[in-house]
Each structure stands twice: as structure tokens, then as C-alpha cells.
CSV table of C-alpha atoms in Angstrom, one decimal:
chain,number,residue,atom,x,y,z
K,199,MET,CA,-39.2,16.5,-22.6
K,200,ASP,CA,-41.8,14.2,-21.0
K,201,LYS,CA,-41.2,11.3,-23.4
K,202,GLN,CA,-37.5,11.8,-23.2
K,203,ILE,CA,-37.6,11.5,-19.4
K,204,THR,CA,-39.8,8.4,-19.5
K,205,ASP,CA,-37.5,6.9,-22.1
K,206,ILE,CA,-34.5,7.5,-19.9
K,207,ILE,CA,-36.2,5.9,-16.9
K,208,SER,CA,-37.2,2.9,-19.0
K,209,ILE,CA,-33.7,2.5,-20.3
K,210,ILE,CA,-32.2,2.7,-16.8
K,211,LYS,CA,-34.7,0.3,-15.3
K,212,SER,CA,-34.1,-2.3,-18.0
K,213,SER,CA,-30.3,-2.0,-17.7
K,214,ARG,CA,-28.0,-4.7,-16.3
K,215,ASN,CA,-24.8,-2.7,-16.3
K,216,PHE,CA,-25.4,1.1,-16.1
K,217,ASN,CA,-22.4,3.4,-15.6
K,218,VAL,CA,-22.0,7.2,-15.7
K,219,LEU,CA,-19.3,9.7,-16.7
K,220,THR,CA,-19.6,13.2,-15.1
K,221,GLY,CA,-17.8,16.4,-16.0
K,222,ALA,CA,-17.7,20.0,-14.9
K,223,GLY,CA,-21.2,20.8,-16.1
K,224,ILE,CA,-22.5,19.1,-13.1
K,225,SER,CA,-20.4,21.1,-10.7
K,226,THR,CA,-21.6,24.4,-12.2
K,227,LEU,CA,-25.1,23.7,-10.9
K,228,SER,CA,-23.5,23.9,-7.4
K,229,GLY,CA,-21.8,27.2,-8.2
K,230,ILE,CA,-18.3,25.8,-9.0
K,231,PRO,CA,-16.8,27.6,-12.0
K,232,ASP,CA,-16.7,25.6,-15.2
K,233,PHE,CA,-13.2,25.1,-16.6
K,234,ARG,CA,-14.0,25.3,-20.3
K,235,GLY,CA,-17.3,27.2,-20.6
K,236,GLU,CA,-17.6,30.7,-21.9
K,237,LYS,CA,-16.8,32.1,-18.5
K,238,GLY,CA,-14.7,29.2,-17.3
K,239,VAL,CA,-11.6,29.6,-15.2
K,240,TYR,CA,-9.4,28.4,-18.1
K,241,LYS,CA,-10.3,31.7,-19.8
K,242,ALA,CA,-8.6,33.6,-17.0
K,243,GLN,CA,-5.0,34.9,-16.9
K,244,ASN,CA,-3.0,34.6,-13.7
K,245,LEU,CA,0.2,36.7,-13.2
K,246,GLY,CA,0.8,36.6,-17.0
K,247,CYS,CA,0.5,32.8,-17.2
K,248,ASP,CA,-2.2,30.7,-18.9
K,249,ILE,CA,-4.0,28.3,-16.6
K,250,GLU,CA,-2.8,25.2,-18.4
K,251,THR,CA,0.8,26.3,-17.6
K,252,ILE,CA,0.0,26.9,-13.9
K,253,LEU,CA,-1.7,23.5,-13.7
K,254,SER,CA,1.3,21.6,-15.1
K,255,ILE,CA,3.4,19.4,-12.8
K,256,GLY,CA,6.6,21.2,-13.8
K,257,TYR,CA,5.3,24.6,-13.0
K,258,PHE,CA,3.9,23.4,-9.7
K,259,LYS,CA,7.3,22.2,-8.6
K,260,LYS,CA,9.0,25.4,-9.7
K,261,HIS,CA,6.3,27.9,-8.6
K,262,PRO,CA,4.1,26.4,-5.9
K,263,ASP,CA,3.3,29.9,-4.6
K,264,ILE,CA,1.7,30.9,-7.9
K,265,PHE,CA,-0.1,27.6,-8.2
K,266,TYR,CA,-1.6,27.8,-4.7
K,267,ASP,CA,-2.4,31.5,-5.2
K,268,TRP,CA,-4.7,30.4,-8.1
K,269,ALA,CA,-5.9,27.2,-6.4
K,270,LYS,CA,-7.0,28.9,-3.2
K,271,ASP,CA,-9.9,30.7,-4.8
K,272,VAL,CA,-11.0,27.7,-7.0
K,273,TRP,CA,-10.3,24.5,-5.0
K,274,TYR,CA,-10.0,25.5,-1.4
K,275,HIS,CA,-13.5,26.8,-0.6
K,276,LEU,CA,-15.2,23.5,-1.5
K,277,GLU,CA,-17.0,23.4,1.8
K,278,ASN,CA,-19.1,26.4,0.5
K,279,TYR,CA,-20.6,24.3,-2.3
K,280,LYS,CA,-23.3,21.7,-1.8
K,281,PRO,CA,-24.3,18.7,-3.9
K,282,ASN,CA,-27.1,19.5,-6.4
K,283,ILE,CA,-30.0,17.6,-7.9
K,284,VAL,CA,-27.8,15.6,-10.3
K,285,HIS,CA,-25.6,14.4,-7.5
K,286,SER,CA,-28.6,13.4,-5.3
K,287,VAL,CA,-30.4,11.5,-8.1
K,288,LEU,CA,-27.3,9.6,-9.0
K,289,ALA,CA,-26.9,8.6,-5.4
K,290,LYS,CA,-30.5,7.5,-5.3
K,291,LEU,CA,-30.0,5.4,-8.5
K,292,GLU,CA,-27.1,3.7,-6.8
K,293,ARG,CA,-29.0,3.0,-3.7
K,294,GLN,CA,-31.9,1.5,-5.8
K,295,GLY,CA,-29.4,-0.8,-7.4
K,296,TYR,CA,-29.5,0.6,-11.0
K,297,LEU,CA,-26.2,2.6,-11.2
K,298,LYS,CA,-23.1,0.5,-10.9
K,299,ASN,CA,-20.3,3.1,-11.0
K,300,ILE,CA,-19.6,6.9,-11.4
K,301,PHE,CA,-16.5,7.9,-13.2
K,302,THR,CA,-15.9,11.6,-12.7
K,303,GLN,CA,-13.6,14.2,-14.2
K,304,ASN,CA,-14.4,16.5,-11.2
K,305,ILE,CA,-12.2,16.9,-8.2
K,306,ASP,CA,-14.8,18.4,-5.8
K,307,SER,CA,-16.0,15.3,-3.9
K,308,LEU,CA,-19.6,16.3,-4.3
K,309,HIS,CA,-20.6,12.8,-5.5
K,310,GLU,CA,-19.3,11.4,-2.3
K,311,ARG,CA,-20.9,14.1,-0.2
K,312,ALA,CA,-24.3,13.3,-1.9
K,313,GLY,CA,-24.0,9.7,-0.7
K,314,SER,CA,-22.6,7.9,-3.8
K,315,LYS,CA,-20.2,5.0,-2.8
K,316,LYS,CA,-18.9,3.7,-6.2
K,317,VAL,CA,-17.1,6.9,-7.3
K,318,TYR,CA,-13.9,6.8,-9.2
K,319,ASN,CA,-12.1,10.2,-9.5
K,320,LEU,CA,-10.3,10.1,-12.9
K,321,HIS,CA,-8.4,13.3,-12.2
K,322,GLY,CA,-7.9,12.9,-8.5
K,323,SER,CA,-9.6,14.8,-5.7
K,324,ALA,CA,-8.9,18.0,-3.7
K,325,ALA,CA,-10.1,16.0,-0.6
K,326,ASP,CA,-6.6,14.5,-0.3
K,327,ALA,CA,-3.0,15.7,-0.6
K,328,TYR,CA,0.4,14.2,0.0
K,329,CYS,CA,4.1,15.3,0.6
K,330,THR,CA,6.1,15.1,-2.6
K,331,GLU,CA,9.1,14.0,-0.6
K,332,CYS,CA,8.1,11.5,2.0
K,333,GLY,CA,4.6,10.6,0.8
K,334,LEU,CA,2.8,11.5,4.1
K,335,HIS,CA,-0.9,12.0,3.3
K,336,TYR,CA,-2.9,15.1,4.4
K,337,SER,CA,-6.7,15.8,4.3
K,338,TYR,CA,-8.4,18.8,2.8
K,339,GLU,CA,-9.0,20.1,6.3
K,340,ASP,CA,-5.2,19.8,7.1
K,341,ILE,CA,-4.1,22.2,4.4
K,342,ALA,CA,-7.1,24.3,3.2
K,343,THR,CA,-6.7,26.9,6.0
K,344,ILE,CA,-3.0,27.3,5.2
K,345,ILE,CA,-3.7,27.8,1.5
K,346,THR,CA,-6.6,30.2,2.0
K,347,GLU,CA,-4.2,32.3,4.1
K,348,GLY,CA,-2.0,32.7,1.1
K,349,LYS,CA,0.7,30.3,2.2
K,350,VAL,CA,2.3,27.2,0.6
K,351,PRO,CA,1.7,24.0,2.6
K,352,TYR,CA,4.8,22.1,3.7
K,353,CYS,CA,5.1,18.7,5.3
K,354,LYS,CA,5.2,18.6,9.1
K,355,ARG,CA,7.5,15.6,9.0
K,356,CYS,CA,10.1,16.4,6.4
K,357,ASN,CA,9.3,20.0,5.2
K,358,GLY,CA,8.6,18.7,1.7
K,359,LEU,CA,6.2,20.4,-0.6
K,360,ILE,CA,2.6,19.2,-0.2
K,361,LYS,CA,0.7,18.5,-3.5
K,362,PRO,CA,-3.1,18.0,-3.8
K,363,ASP,CA,-3.9,14.6,-5.1
K,364,ILE,CA,-5.1,16.0,-8.4
K,365,VAL,CA,-3.7,14.9,-11.8
K,366,LEU,CA,-1.9,17.9,-13.2
K,367,TYR,CA,-0.8,18.3,-16.8
K,368,GLY,CA,2.2,16.1,-17.5
K,369,GLU,CA,1.1,13.5,-14.9
K,370,PRO,CA,-0.5,10.1,-15.8
K,371,LEU,CA,-3.9,9.1,-14.5
K,372,ASN,CA,-4.1,6.5,-11.7
K,373,GLU,CA,-3.6,3.2,-13.5
K,374,HIS,CA,-6.1,1.3,-11.3
K,375,VAL,CA,-8.8,3.9,-11.7
K,376,LEU,CA,-8.3,4.2,-15.5
K,377,SER,CA,-8.3,0.4,-15.9
K,378,ARG,CA,-11.5,0.1,-13.8
K,379,ALA,CA,-13.1,2.8,-16.0
K,380,ILE,CA,-12.2,1.2,-19.3
K,381,THR,CA,-13.3,-2.3,-18.1
K,382,CYS,CA,-16.7,-1.1,-16.7
K,383,SER,CA,-17.3,1.1,-19.8
K,384,SER,CA,-16.6,-1.8,-22.1
K,385,GLN,CA,-19.1,-4.0,-20.2
K,386,SER,CA,-21.9,-1.4,-20.0
K,387,ASP,CA,-25.2,-1.9,-21.6
K,388,VAL,CA,-26.2,1.7,-20.7
K,389,PHE,CA,-23.7,4.6,-20.4
K,390,MET,CA,-24.7,8.1,-19.4
K,391,VAL,CA,-22.5,11.2,-20.1
K,392,LEU,CA,-23.4,14.2,-17.8
K,393,GLY,CA,-21.9,17.7,-18.1
K,394,SER,CA,-18.9,16.7,-20.1
K,395,SER,CA,-17.9,18.0,-23.5
K,396,LEU,CA,-15.9,14.9,-24.1
K,397,THR,CA,-12.8,16.8,-25.1
K,398,VAL,CA,-10.3,15.6,-22.5
K,399,GLN,CA,-8.7,12.2,-23.0
K,400,PRO,CA,-8.7,9.5,-21.9
K,401,ALA,CA,-12.1,10.2,-20.2
K,402,ALA,CA,-13.5,11.2,-23.5
K,403,SER,CA,-13.1,7.7,-24.9
K,404,LEU,CA,-15.0,5.9,-22.1
K,405,PRO,CA,-18.5,6.2,-23.8
K,406,LEU,CA,-16.9,5.0,-27.0
K,407,TYR,CA,-15.9,1.8,-25.2
K,408,ALA,CA,-19.5,1.4,-24.2
K,409,ALA,CA,-20.8,2.2,-27.7
K,410,GLU,CA,-18.5,-0.6,-29.1
K,411,ASN,CA,-20.3,-2.9,-26.7
K,412,LYS,CA,-23.6,-1.7,-28.3
K,413,ALA,CA,-24.6,0.1,-25.1
K,414,LYS,CA,-27.3,2.7,-25.2
K,415,ILE,CA,-25.7,6.1,-24.8
K,416,ILE,CA,-27.5,9.0,-23.0
K,417,ILE,CA,-25.8,12.4,-23.2
K,418,VAL,CA,-27.0,15.4,-21.2
K,419,ASN,CA,-24.7,18.3,-21.8
K,420,LYS,CA,-25.1,21.9,-22.9
K,421,GLN,CA,-22.4,21.8,-25.5
K,422,ASP,CA,-22.2,19.5,-28.4
K,423,THR,CA,-20.0,16.4,-28.1
K,424,TYR,CA,-18.4,14.2,-30.7
K,425,LEU,CA,-20.7,11.3,-29.8
K,426,ASP,CA,-24.0,13.2,-30.1
K,427,ARG,CA,-25.1,11.6,-33.4
K,428,TYR,CA,-24.6,8.1,-31.9
K,429,ALA,CA,-26.5,8.8,-28.7
K,430,THR,CA,-29.8,7.1,-28.1
K,431,ILE,CA,-30.9,10.2,-26.2
K,432,LYS,CA,-29.3,13.7,-26.2
K,433,ALA,CA,-30.5,16.5,-24.0
K,434,ASP,CA,-28.9,19.8,-22.9
K,435,ASN,CA,-30.4,20.8,-19.6
K,436,LEU,CA,-29.1,18.8,-16.7
K,437,GLU,CA,-31.2,20.5,-14.0
K,438,SER,CA,-34.5,20.0,-15.9
K,439,VAL,CA,-33.8,16.4,-16.8
K,440,PHE,CA,-32.7,15.4,-13.3
K,441,THR,CA,-35.5,17.3,-11.5
K,442,SER,CA,-38.0,15.4,-13.7
K,443,LEU,CA,-36.2,12.1,-13.1
K,444,ASP,CA,-36.3,12.8,-9.3
K,445,GLU,CA,-40.0,13.3,-9.4
K,446,LEU,CA,-40.7,10.1,-11.4
K,447,LEU,CA,-38.2,7.7,-9.9
């Protein structure tokens, strides 16, 4: 592990264009349930429906009550979770001028709360919401209490259904964010994958763009990924790796 850590630091410090992709494995260190792990929330059943169905845009429009009944316990207690060592070290690397951008599959805003500025939320964020009729925007604080009380949030201006600014199944990713992610990945000379199993597209292809630019790939994830054999460094314990990095940076 010691040589692995020193190698990671050496690679980062010699980089010119260092970017990171983060997934649910980071959030689990803060206590947020993993979606696809052994005990992930995707394993659960809710009122006879699988989670992928509940998290589709069509189902949300037809059954917002069931959607929010599930979401209130998963997405609307985020104030109870705190950024962890991975979030804080990434924020430090950005402040020190090494890390250029974070592209995250997570919707919990923990990167931003840790102090990172260049964060691109590939799948949206629970921090924001909007009316599906008139487009009026709402903050997390505006609607979290309504949802945790077991109610469906409706717009104060037009009474339209309010939707969290999270990409649901059947919806496209934000074109600007995706374009930025592809461009930065393609220009990377170091690309780090943290806590992602690289199974969800198009995020799973970002390190491949970097690899095609002959970037050094660092993967820290408990599960295997399709890019492991091409990684310059592969480790499996996020907390140990980033605790060591924090001590040596």
C-alpha cells in the first residue's frame, strides 16, 4: 500500500490535466446507501415495484406519490450526511491546483459541501428541483420538509408537479455537462475513477476517453470494473487510500 500511495501522489503531482469520476462508493463512506452493492437500495422492493421502474420519468409522472414515498427516505435526509475523507482530499487537491474537474454520478452534493468548486453532476442533484409545468426552480430546503411529511410537492405559482433535478430513467443527461465531461476526459493525462463500478453509461465511458489519450488511469473501487486490466493503479479500499493520501499530501 505504501508504494501504491507514493506512486499515486507522484502521478498526480506530475499531471497537467487531472480529472476524476466519482460514484456511489464514495457516498457509502458517509452512510448513504449504495444503489448497486449487495445491500443497495436497488435490491429493495417498494409497493410491488422494482426501483428502476419507480425511478423512471414515466412512472414519476403517473405516480409521484409512490416516487416520493421512496425518495423521502433516500434523498431527503441529506443534511444528516457529512462529507468524508475522499470528498475532503479531492477538495484539497483542487485547492492545491492539481485536480481540474470532478464528474460525479452522485446526487448528494457532498463534493460541493466539502469545498470543491469544479463539480459536474452527471445525473443531476437533489439540491435543486423545478416545476414540470412552469419551470419555477425550488431548493432542497423548499421541498424537503413537504416530502418528509409524506406529501407530494406542488408549485406555489401554478400548482404543477415539482420534480427533483435528477436524471431519471428515460431522460437524457444535461448536454452541456456531458459535453464538458467528454472533452475533459479526452484531454486528461491522469484520470481517476473512485467508487464507481463503471456499469452505467455514458459515465462509464469517460475513463475510456482518457485512456485513448494515453492518460494514466487510477481506479479505487471495491468491485471489479471493465477497465481494471488497463489501469496504471488499481486499489479497492477508498478510505485507506485517501487517509494515506491526506497524511502525505
